[in-house]
Amino acid sequence: MIIYGKADEIKRNNYFCLMDSKFQYIAEDFTVSLPADEYIARFRDAARIESYCRACPNYGRSWGCPPFEFNVDRYLEGYTTTLLVATKITPRVPDLPITDAMTLIRPERIRIEKKLLDMERSYGGRSFAYAGTCLYCPQGSCTRHEGKPCRHPEWVRPSLEACGFDIVRTTSELFGLELKWGTDGQLPEYLILVCGFFHCAEKVIWNA
């Protein structure tokens, strides 16, 4: 467990280079573990966060986004511990256009979402991935808006935001990291992704 507001050690600090050298970046994983009921009580504000989701064009059009067919309160029940992972992505090249964000984010999402699904198989529990475009179908092709079932329910997981959690407070109070936003069409100095794993295991190790 941690003292609130102080993240565990950095678990990963690696240098990456994609096909184009301008997309070099450093990715760092920070982890925090705390009782699940405390995380829900302190950081979940379902009504307020859902109002933000309703303003998003993906609302009701993606199987990873609300409104959900399951009851979210029950979805969160029965777990003793929440493991949170904040991944900080720092581009090596400054002043990239904001349109390049997904080029940097996608390989980290692939890495971490695979790890989360592996943890479900190893420990039981429930993982929470990322808001935004689903990785598993081409953009704009989700079957939800056609009233059809998800093509990949074994892979798709909701985000913490979609379940009502305040990610701005999560990053600032638990990790000591400030979320940054792009300005003037350029990426901020770093990007942060936050995922979660609710579980009842005695010990869970994050070693992605």
mmCIF file of C-alpha atoms in Angstrom:
data_model
loop_
_atom_site.group_PDB
_atom_site.id
_atom_site.type_symbol
_atom_site.label_atom_id
_atom_site.label_comp_id
_atom_site.label_asym_id
_atom_site.label_seq_id
_atom_site.Cartn_x
_atom_site.Cartn_y
_atom_site.Cartn_z
ATOM 1 C CA MET A 1 0.000 0.000 0.000
ATOM 2 C CA ILE A 2 1.033 3.621 -0.290
ATOM 3 C CA ILE A 3 0.726 6.881 1.547
ATOM 4 C CA TYR A 4 -1.767 8.822 -0.566
ATOM 5 C CA GLY A 5 -0.147 11.239 -2.933
ATOM 6 C CA LYS A 6 3.097 9.294 -3.238
ATOM 7 C CA ALA A 7 3.455 6.883 -6.125
ATOM 8 C CA ASP A 8 5.552 3.731 -6.049
ATOM 9 C CA GLU A 9 8.870 3.606 -7.854
ATOM 10 C CA ILE A 10 8.989 3.973 -11.618
ATOM 11 C CA LYS A 11 8.650 0.454 -12.969
ATOM 12 C CA ARG A 12 9.845 1.150 -16.481
ATOM 13 C CA ASN A 13 11.892 3.834 -18.179
ATOM 14 C CA ASN A 14 12.641 2.851 -21.745
ATOM 15 C CA TYR A 15 13.504 4.612 -24.954
ATOM 16 C CA PHE A 16 11.452 3.827 -28.018
ATOM 17 C CA CYS A 17 11.808 4.683 -31.668
ATOM 18 C CA LEU A 18 9.017 4.065 -34.130
ATOM 19 C CA MET A 19 9.463 3.904 -37.897
ATOM 20 C CA ASP A 20 9.921 7.655 -38.172
ATOM 21 C CA SER A 21 12.674 9.067 -35.945
ATOM 22 C CA LYS A 22 10.484 12.016 -34.995
ATOM 23 C CA PHE A 23 8.331 9.625 -32.976
ATOM 24 C CA GLN A 24 11.047 8.688 -30.507
ATOM 25 C CA TYR A 25 9.750 8.783 -26.947
ATOM 26 C CA ILE A 26 10.382 7.701 -23.375
ATOM 27 C CA ALA A 27 7.669 5.703 -21.587
ATOM 28 C CA GLU A 28 7.544 5.436 -17.805
ATOM 29 C CA ASP A 29 5.109 3.344 -15.795
ATOM 30 C CA PHE A 30 4.186 4.497 -12.282
ATOM 31 C CA THR A 31 2.075 2.260 -10.023
ATOM 32 C CA VAL A 32 -0.103 2.851 -6.980
ATOM 33 C CA SER A 33 -2.059 0.276 -4.957
ATOM 34 C CA LEU A 34 -4.874 1.138 -2.532
ATOM 35 C CA PRO A 35 -8.037 -0.477 -1.155
ATOM 36 C CA ALA A 36 -10.731 -0.651 -3.824
ATOM 37 C CA ASP A 37 -13.458 0.763 -1.577
ATOM 38 C CA GLU A 38 -11.280 3.776 -0.771
ATOM 39 C CA TYR A 39 -10.527 4.467 -4.419
ATOM 40 C CA ILE A 40 -14.238 4.270 -5.257
ATOM 41 C CA ALA A 41 -15.239 6.504 -2.327
ATOM 42 C CA ARG A 42 -12.605 9.174 -2.924
ATOM 43 C CA PHE A 43 -12.217 9.307 -6.686
ATOM 44 C CA ARG A 44 -15.504 8.204 -8.245
ATOM 45 C CA ASP A 45 -17.952 10.975 -9.152
ATOM 46 C CA ALA A 46 -20.252 9.103 -11.506
ATOM 47 C CA ALA A 47 -22.863 11.771 -12.226
ATOM 48 C CA ARG A 48 -20.361 14.514 -12.996
ATOM 49 C CA ILE A 49 -18.042 12.344 -15.100
ATOM 50 C CA GLU A 50 -20.964 10.864 -17.034
ATOM 51 C CA SER A 51 -22.045 14.367 -17.987
ATOM 52 C CA TYR A 52 -18.664 14.797 -19.675
ATOM 53 C CA CYS A 53 -19.051 11.449 -21.425
ATOM 54 C CA ARG A 54 -22.453 12.513 -22.784
ATOM 55 C CA ALA A 55 -20.761 15.429 -24.542
ATOM 56 C CA CYS A 56 -18.352 13.074 -26.352
ATOM 57 C CA PRO A 57 -19.223 11.971 -29.912
ATOM 58 C CA ASN A 58 -18.417 8.359 -28.941
ATOM 59 C CA TYR A 59 -21.141 8.286 -26.287
ATOM 60 C CA GLY A 60 -23.390 5.328 -27.057
ATOM 61 C CA ARG A 61 -21.487 4.581 -30.272
ATOM 62 C CA SER A 62 -18.630 2.415 -28.978
ATOM 63 C CA TRP A 63 -18.755 -0.745 -26.873
ATOM 64 C CA GLY A 64 -15.936 0.685 -24.734
ATOM 65 C CA CYS A 65 -17.990 3.779 -23.862
ATOM 66 C CA PRO A 66 -21.112 4.425 -21.769
ATOM 67 C CA PRO A 67 -23.943 3.953 -21.374
ATOM 68 C CA PHE A 68 -23.234 0.318 -20.551
ATOM 69 C CA GLU A 69 -25.540 -2.688 -20.597
ATOM 70 C CA PHE A 70 -24.240 -3.684 -17.155
ATOM 71 C CA ASN A 71 -24.733 -1.945 -13.804
ATOM 72 C CA VAL A 72 -21.463 -0.130 -13.102
ATOM 73 C CA ASP A 73 -21.917 -0.170 -9.309
ATOM 74 C CA ARG A 74 -22.157 -3.960 -9.361
ATOM 75 C CA TYR A 75 -19.332 -4.156 -11.900
ATOM 76 C CA LEU A 76 -17.015 -2.595 -9.313
ATOM 77 C CA GLU A 77 -18.184 -4.713 -6.369
ATOM 78 C CA GLY A 78 -16.346 -7.572 -4.725
ATOM 79 C CA TYR A 79 -12.729 -6.453 -5.102
ATOM 80 C CA THR A 80 -10.381 -5.654 -2.248
ATOM 81 C CA THR A 81 -7.590 -3.795 -4.044
ATOM 82 C CA THR A 82 -7.109 -1.396 -6.925
ATOM 83 C CA LEU A 83 -3.825 -1.272 -8.818
ATOM 84 C CA LEU A 84 -3.474 1.914 -10.850
ATOM 85 C CA VAL A 85 -0.872 2.437 -13.545
ATOM 86 C CA ALA A 86 0.010 5.846 -14.963
ATOM 87 C CA THR A 87 2.103 5.723 -18.122
ATOM 88 C CA LYS A 88 3.938 8.936 -18.904
ATOM 89 C CA ILE A 89 4.910 9.293 -22.580
ATOM 90 C CA THR A 90 7.494 11.984 -23.257
ATOM 91 C CA PRO A 91 8.282 12.705 -26.929
ATOM 92 C CA ARG A 92 11.965 13.206 -27.703
ATOM 93 C CA VAL A 93 11.113 15.697 -30.431
ATOM 94 C CA PRO A 94 9.413 18.884 -29.164
ATOM 95 C CA ASP A 95 6.434 20.674 -30.673
ATOM 96 C CA LEU A 96 4.859 17.730 -32.470
ATOM 97 C CA PRO A 97 1.384 18.428 -33.900
ATOM 98 C CA ILE A 98 -1.467 17.190 -31.758
ATOM 99 C CA THR A 99 -2.600 15.015 -34.664
ATOM 100 C CA ASP A 100 0.420 12.783 -33.927
ATOM 101 C CA ALA A 101 -0.849 11.874 -30.456
ATOM 102 C CA MET A 102 -2.257 8.466 -31.420
ATOM 103 C CA THR A 103 1.001 7.504 -33.143
ATOM 104 C CA LEU A 104 2.741 7.810 -29.775
ATOM 105 C CA ILE A 105 -0.095 6.409 -27.685
ATOM 106 C CA ARG A 106 -1.013 3.339 -29.754
ATOM 107 C CA PRO A 107 2.088 1.161 -29.056
ATOM 108 C CA GLU A 108 1.766 1.848 -25.338
ATOM 109 C CA ARG A 109 -1.924 0.991 -25.342
ATOM 110 C CA ILE A 110 -1.190 -2.278 -27.166
ATOM 111 C CA ARG A 111 1.511 -3.156 -24.623
ATOM 112 C CA ILE A 112 -0.520 -2.290 -21.555
ATOM 113 C CA GLU A 113 -3.886 -3.663 -22.663
ATOM 114 C CA LYS A 114 -2.206 -7.004 -23.397
ATOM 115 C CA LYS A 115 -0.677 -6.922 -19.927
ATOM 116 C CA LEU A 116 -4.049 -6.157 -18.319
ATOM 117 C CA LEU A 117 -5.710 -9.112 -20.053
ATOM 118 C CA ASP A 118 -2.808 -11.355 -19.007
ATOM 119 C CA MET A 119 -3.341 -10.214 -15.407
ATOM 120 C CA GLU A 120 -7.030 -11.088 -15.560
ATOM 121 C CA ARG A 121 -6.065 -14.607 -16.588
ATOM 122 C CA SER A 122 -3.356 -14.872 -13.908
ATOM 123 C CA TYR A 123 -5.096 -13.278 -10.936
ATOM 124 C CA GLY A 124 -8.779 -13.078 -11.747
ATOM 125 C CA GLY A 125 -9.998 -9.534 -11.237
ATOM 126 C CA ARG A 126 -11.177 -6.882 -13.640
ATOM 127 C CA SER A 127 -9.155 -4.533 -15.816
ATOM 128 C CA PHE A 128 -9.947 -1.021 -16.988
ATOM 129 C CA ALA A 129 -8.263 0.223 -20.136
ATOM 130 C CA TYR A 130 -8.404 3.585 -21.924
ATOM 131 C CA ALA A 131 -10.944 6.081 -23.107
ATOM 132 C CA GLY A 132 -11.082 6.950 -26.782
ATOM 133 C CA THR A 133 -10.863 4.914 -29.949
ATOM 134 C CA CYS A 134 -10.988 1.133 -29.565
ATOM 135 C CA LEU A 135 -7.872 -0.702 -30.763
ATOM 136 C CA TYR A 136 -9.620 -3.734 -32.152
ATOM 137 C CA CYS A 137 -11.827 -2.444 -34.962
ATOM 138 C CA PRO A 138 -11.062 0.239 -37.561
ATOM 139 C CA GLN A 139 -12.082 3.701 -36.449
ATOM 140 C CA GLY A 140 -15.757 4.371 -36.987
ATOM 141 C CA SER A 141 -16.632 0.714 -37.566
ATOM 142 C CA CYS A 142 -17.850 -0.288 -34.085
ATOM 143 C CA THR A 143 -20.963 -2.459 -34.387
ATOM 144 C CA ARG A 144 -22.747 -0.727 -31.521
ATOM 145 C CA HIS A 145 -24.334 2.008 -33.612
ATOM 146 C CA GLU A 146 -25.813 -0.768 -35.781
ATOM 147 C CA GLY A 147 -27.346 -2.471 -32.739
ATOM 148 C CA LYS A 148 -25.021 -5.478 -33.134
ATOM 149 C CA PRO A 149 -22.884 -7.202 -30.461
ATOM 150 C CA CYS A 150 -19.242 -6.280 -29.943
ATOM 151 C CA ARG A 151 -16.930 -8.218 -32.272
ATOM 152 C CA HIS A 152 -14.235 -8.613 -29.581
ATOM 153 C CA PRO A 153 -15.783 -8.747 -26.097
ATOM 154 C CA GLU A 154 -12.844 -10.873 -24.941
ATOM 155 C CA TRP A 155 -10.534 -7.881 -25.489
ATOM 156 C CA VAL A 156 -12.579 -4.699 -25.025
ATOM 157 C CA ARG A 157 -12.598 -3.213 -21.506
ATOM 158 C CA PRO A 158 -14.104 0.074 -20.306
ATOM 159 C CA SER A 159 -11.924 2.889 -19.055
ATOM 160 C CA LEU A 160 -11.868 4.192 -15.500
ATOM 161 C CA GLU A 161 -13.311 7.478 -16.795
ATOM 162 C CA ALA A 162 -16.222 5.630 -18.431
ATOM 163 C CA CYS A 163 -17.019 4.111 -15.031
ATOM 164 C CA GLY A 164 -17.111 7.498 -13.342
ATOM 165 C CA PHE A 165 -13.588 7.938 -11.969
ATOM 166 C CA ASP A 166 -11.893 11.337 -11.896
ATOM 167 C CA ILE A 167 -8.584 10.834 -13.693
ATOM 168 C CA VAL A 168 -7.385 14.416 -13.166
ATOM 169 C CA ARG A 169 -7.584 13.933 -9.386
ATOM 170 C CA THR A 170 -6.198 10.400 -9.661
ATOM 171 C CA THR A 171 -3.042 11.554 -11.414
ATOM 172 C CA SER A 172 -2.482 14.644 -9.275
ATOM 173 C CA GLU A 173 -3.284 13.237 -5.834
ATOM 174 C CA LEU A 174 -2.024 9.668 -6.161
ATOM 175 C CA PHE A 175 0.830 10.056 -8.636
ATOM 176 C CA GLY A 176 1.844 13.677 -8.203
ATOM 177 C CA LEU A 177 1.527 14.109 -11.985
ATOM 178 C CA GLU A 178 -0.314 16.927 -13.706
ATOM 179 C CA LEU A 179 -2.311 16.140 -16.811
ATOM 180 C CA LYS A 180 -1.168 18.321 -19.706
ATOM 181 C CA TRP A 181 -3.255 19.514 -22.653
ATOM 182 C CA GLY A 182 -2.126 20.504 -26.124
ATOM 183 C CA THR A 183 -2.171 24.166 -27.132
ATOM 184 C CA ASP A 184 -2.000 25.911 -30.498
ATOM 185 C CA GLY A 185 -2.322 22.560 -32.274
ATOM 186 C CA GLN A 186 0.787 21.090 -30.596
ATOM 187 C CA LEU A 187 1.238 18.220 -28.176
ATOM 188 C CA PRO A 188 2.083 19.022 -24.549
ATOM 189 C CA GLU A 189 5.499 18.134 -23.153
ATOM 190 C CA TYR A 190 4.177 14.710 -22.138
ATOM 191 C CA LEU A 191 1.055 12.540 -22.313
ATOM 192 C CA ILE A 192 -0.361 10.410 -19.500
ATOM 193 C CA LEU A 193 -2.445 7.249 -19.797
ATOM 194 C CA VAL A 194 -4.113 5.797 -16.690
ATOM 195 C CA CYS A 195 -5.433 2.241 -16.438
ATOM 196 C CA GLY A 196 -6.582 0.116 -13.517
ATOM 197 C CA PHE A 197 -6.882 -3.433 -12.246
ATOM 198 C CA PHE A 198 -9.370 -4.358 -9.503
ATOM 199 C CA HIS A 199 -8.542 -7.639 -7.780
ATOM 200 C CA CYS A 200 -8.567 -9.774 -4.629
ATOM 201 C CA ALA A 201 -5.105 -11.305 -5.001
ATOM 202 C CA GLU A 202 -2.714 -11.163 -2.077
ATOM 203 C CA LYS A 203 -0.033 -9.619 -4.270
ATOM 204 C CA VAL A 204 -0.002 -8.406 -7.862
ATOM 205 C CA ILE A 205 3.243 -7.522 -9.621
ATOM 206 C CA TRP A 206 3.301 -5.040 -12.491
ATOM 207 C CA ASN A 207 6.309 -5.805 -14.659
ATOM 208 C CA ALA A 208 5.198 -4.847 -18.160
#
